[in-house]
Amino acid sequence: MSVSSTAYAPTPGSFVVDRLTSPGVRGSGWRAGAGDPQWISIDLQAACEVTSVRLTFEGDASDPVFTPPTTGNPADGTTGKEIQSSYSVEYVVEASTDHTSWTSVHRTTAGTGGVVNIQPPRPVTARWIRLTSNRRSNPNPLGLNGFEVYGTALATARRPRAGPTGAPTPDPRRSWRSPRTARSRWSPAGG
């Protein structure tokens, strides 16, 4: 996993794959640094057929935004329910097999935060999936609680290895086959 920036140490990019799938849980995901654009890239560890992506932003359009006063106590005039992060209004989700060339899977200029389920029109082959936020909903850091990728790992073709007698030895890595209907979830930690 790699990110463009982190707002502060307790909110690293790796927090987006900890299976926290609810918006509104404050300060438990990745918070990007100031400014636009910001991005986060997930390494799926192998080529996969991606069938859907779920983004869980920390907040949504219904959350009141924290705006610090220009003078005095920062808590003055707040209810304590204001969100101190933003969600992405304009963003693109892209896939890559080489971490160099990227293909758009989903693009919007009208994001509303919360939980976003993305299903490409057809499965996409990818090793990496990247979210690039081009415009945030407010000046606060971009807050992303979850970045989930669903699909099936692609089998890699391997040449048979020769055994002691010269006959091919079965490769245990080739014997595993993923059913087409199975849905898997990947994270950098393998969980």
Coordinates of C-alpha atoms in Angstrom, one line a residue:
M1 CA 0.0 0.0 0.0
S2 CA 1.2 3.5 -0.7
V3 CA -0.3 6.9 -0.2
S4 CA 0.3 10.4 -1.5
S5 CA 0.5 11.8 2.1
T6 CA -0.7 11.3 5.6
A7 CA -2.2 14.1 7.8
Y8 CA -0.6 12.8 11.0
A9 CA 1.0 9.6 12.2
P10 CA -2.0 7.9 13.9
T11 CA -3.9 7.8 10.5
P12 CA -1.7 5.8 8.1
G13 CA -2.9 4.4 4.8
S14 CA -2.8 0.9 6.1
F15 CA -5.8 1.6 8.3
V16 CA -8.1 1.5 5.2
V17 CA -7.8 -2.3 4.9
D18 CA -8.6 -3.1 8.6
R19 CA -12.2 -4.1 7.6
L20 CA -13.9 -1.0 9.1
T21 CA -16.9 -0.8 6.8
S22 CA -18.9 2.0 8.5
P23 CA -18.8 5.7 7.8
G24 CA -18.9 8.0 10.8
V25 CA -16.3 6.2 12.9
R26 CA -14.1 9.2 13.5
G27 CA -10.3 9.1 13.1
S28 CA -10.0 5.4 12.4
G29 CA -9.0 5.4 8.8
W30 CA -6.5 7.1 6.5
R31 CA -6.4 10.8 6.6
A32 CA -4.5 12.4 3.7
G33 CA -2.5 15.6 4.1
A34 CA -3.6 19.0 3.0
G35 CA -4.4 19.9 -0.6
D36 CA -5.6 18.2 -3.8
P37 CA -5.0 15.8 -5.4
Q38 CA -4.5 12.9 -2.9
W39 CA -4.2 9.2 -3.8
I40 CA -4.0 5.7 -2.2
S41 CA -2.9 2.6 -4.1
I42 CA -3.5 -1.0 -2.9
D43 CA -1.2 -3.8 -4.0
L44 CA -3.3 -7.0 -4.4
Q45 CA -0.1 -9.1 -4.3
A46 CA -0.9 -10.9 -7.6
A47 CA -2.9 -10.4 -10.8
C48 CA -6.7 -10.6 -10.0
E49 CA -10.0 -10.3 -11.8
V50 CA -11.6 -7.4 -9.9
T51 CA -15.4 -7.5 -9.8
S52 CA -16.1 -4.7 -7.3
V53 CA -14.6 -2.1 -5.1
R54 CA -16.1 -0.6 -1.9
L55 CA -14.9 2.8 -0.6
T56 CA -16.0 3.9 2.9
F57 CA -15.4 7.6 3.5
E58 CA -15.3 8.8 7.1
G59 CA -18.1 11.2 6.5
D60 CA -20.9 12.0 4.0
A61 CA -22.8 15.0 2.7
S62 CA -25.1 15.0 5.8
D63 CA -22.2 15.6 8.3
P64 CA -21.7 19.0 9.7
V65 CA -18.2 20.3 8.8
F66 CA -15.7 21.5 11.5
T67 CA -14.7 25.1 10.7
P68 CA -12.3 26.5 13.4
P69 CA -13.0 30.0 14.5
T70 CA -10.5 32.7 13.3
T71 CA -9.8 33.7 17.0
G72 CA -10.3 32.3 20.4
N73 CA -10.9 28.7 21.5
P74 CA -11.2 26.2 18.6
A75 CA -14.1 24.6 20.3
D76 CA -16.2 27.8 20.5
G77 CA -19.3 27.6 18.4
T78 CA -19.2 23.8 17.8
T79 CA -21.6 21.1 18.9
G80 CA -18.9 18.4 19.1
K81 CA -20.6 16.5 16.2
E82 CA -18.7 18.2 13.4
I83 CA -16.6 16.0 11.2
Q84 CA -12.9 16.9 11.0
S85 CA -12.2 15.3 7.7
S86 CA -13.6 15.5 4.1
Y87 CA -14.8 13.0 1.6
S88 CA -14.0 13.1 -2.1
V89 CA -16.4 14.9 -4.4
E90 CA -14.3 14.4 -7.6
Y91 CA -12.3 11.1 -7.8
V92 CA -11.3 8.3 -10.1
V93 CA -10.7 4.6 -9.2
E94 CA -8.1 3.0 -11.5
A95 CA -6.6 -0.4 -12.1
S96 CA -3.1 -1.4 -13.2
T97 CA -1.2 -4.6 -14.0
D98 CA 2.2 -2.9 -13.9
H99 CA 1.9 0.1 -11.5
T100 CA 2.7 2.4 -14.4
S101 CA -0.2 2.3 -16.8
W102 CA -3.6 2.9 -15.3
T103 CA -7.1 2.3 -16.6
S104 CA -10.2 4.0 -15.2
V105 CA -12.7 1.7 -13.5
H106 CA -14.9 4.5 -12.1
R107 CA -15.0 8.2 -12.2
T108 CA -17.3 10.8 -10.6
T109 CA -17.5 14.6 -10.2
A110 CA -20.5 14.3 -7.8
G111 CA -19.3 12.1 -4.9
T112 CA -21.3 12.3 -1.6
G113 CA -19.1 10.3 0.7
G114 CA -20.3 7.5 2.9
V115 CA -20.2 3.9 1.5
V116 CA -19.6 3.8 -2.3
N117 CA -20.0 0.4 -4.0
I118 CA -18.4 0.3 -7.5
Q119 CA -19.1 -2.4 -10.0
P120 CA -17.2 -2.2 -13.3
P121 CA -19.3 -3.1 -16.3
R122 CA -17.1 -6.2 -16.7
P123 CA -14.3 -7.7 -14.5
V124 CA -11.0 -5.9 -14.7
T125 CA -7.6 -7.5 -14.5
A126 CA -5.4 -5.7 -12.0
R127 CA -2.5 -6.1 -9.6
W128 CA -3.0 -2.6 -8.2
I129 CA -6.1 -0.5 -7.5
R130 CA -5.8 3.2 -6.9
L131 CA -8.1 5.9 -5.7
T132 CA -7.2 9.5 -6.7
S133 CA -9.2 12.3 -5.1
N134 CA -9.1 15.4 -7.2
R135 CA -11.4 17.6 -5.1
R136 CA -12.4 17.2 -1.4
S137 CA -15.8 18.2 0.0
N138 CA -14.2 20.8 2.4
P139 CA -10.7 22.0 3.4
N140 CA -10.2 19.3 6.1
P141 CA -8.0 16.2 5.4
L142 CA -9.5 13.5 3.2
G143 CA -10.8 10.7 5.4
L144 CA -11.1 7.2 4.1
N145 CA -12.1 4.4 6.5
G146 CA -12.3 1.5 4.1
F147 CA -10.9 0.4 0.7
E148 CA -12.1 -3.1 -0.2
V149 CA -11.4 -4.9 -3.4
Y150 CA -13.4 -8.0 -4.4
G151 CA -12.8 -10.6 -7.1
T152 CA -10.8 -13.7 -7.9
A153 CA -7.1 -14.4 -8.0
L154 CA -5.9 -15.4 -11.5
A155 CA -4.1 -18.7 -11.8
T156 CA -0.5 -18.3 -13.1
A157 CA 0.7 -20.7 -15.7
R158 CA 3.8 -22.5 -14.6
R159 CA 5.9 -25.0 -16.5
P160 CA 6.1 -28.4 -14.9
R161 CA 9.3 -29.1 -12.9
A162 CA 11.3 -32.2 -13.7
G163 CA 11.4 -34.8 -11.0
P164 CA 14.4 -37.1 -10.2
T165 CA 13.4 -39.5 -13.0
G166 CA 13.0 -36.6 -15.5
A167 CA 9.2 -36.9 -15.4
P168 CA 7.2 -33.7 -14.6
T169 CA 6.6 -33.3 -10.9
P170 CA 3.2 -31.9 -10.0
D171 CA 3.4 -28.3 -8.9
P172 CA 1.2 -27.8 -5.8
R173 CA 0.8 -24.1 -6.7
R174 CA -1.0 -25.1 -10.0
S175 CA -3.4 -27.6 -8.3
W176 CA -5.4 -24.9 -6.6
R177 CA -8.3 -23.6 -8.7
S178 CA -10.6 -20.8 -7.7
P179 CA -14.2 -21.3 -8.6
R180 CA -15.5 -18.6 -11.0
T181 CA -18.3 -17.7 -8.6
A182 CA -16.1 -17.4 -5.6
R183 CA -15.5 -13.9 -4.3
S184 CA -12.3 -13.1 -2.5
R185 CA -11.1 -10.1 -0.6
W186 CA -7.5 -9.0 -0.5
S187 CA -5.5 -6.8 1.8
P188 CA -1.8 -6.1 2.0
A189 CA -1.7 -8.1 5.2
G190 CA -3.2 -11.1 3.4
G191 CA -6.3 -11.0 5.7

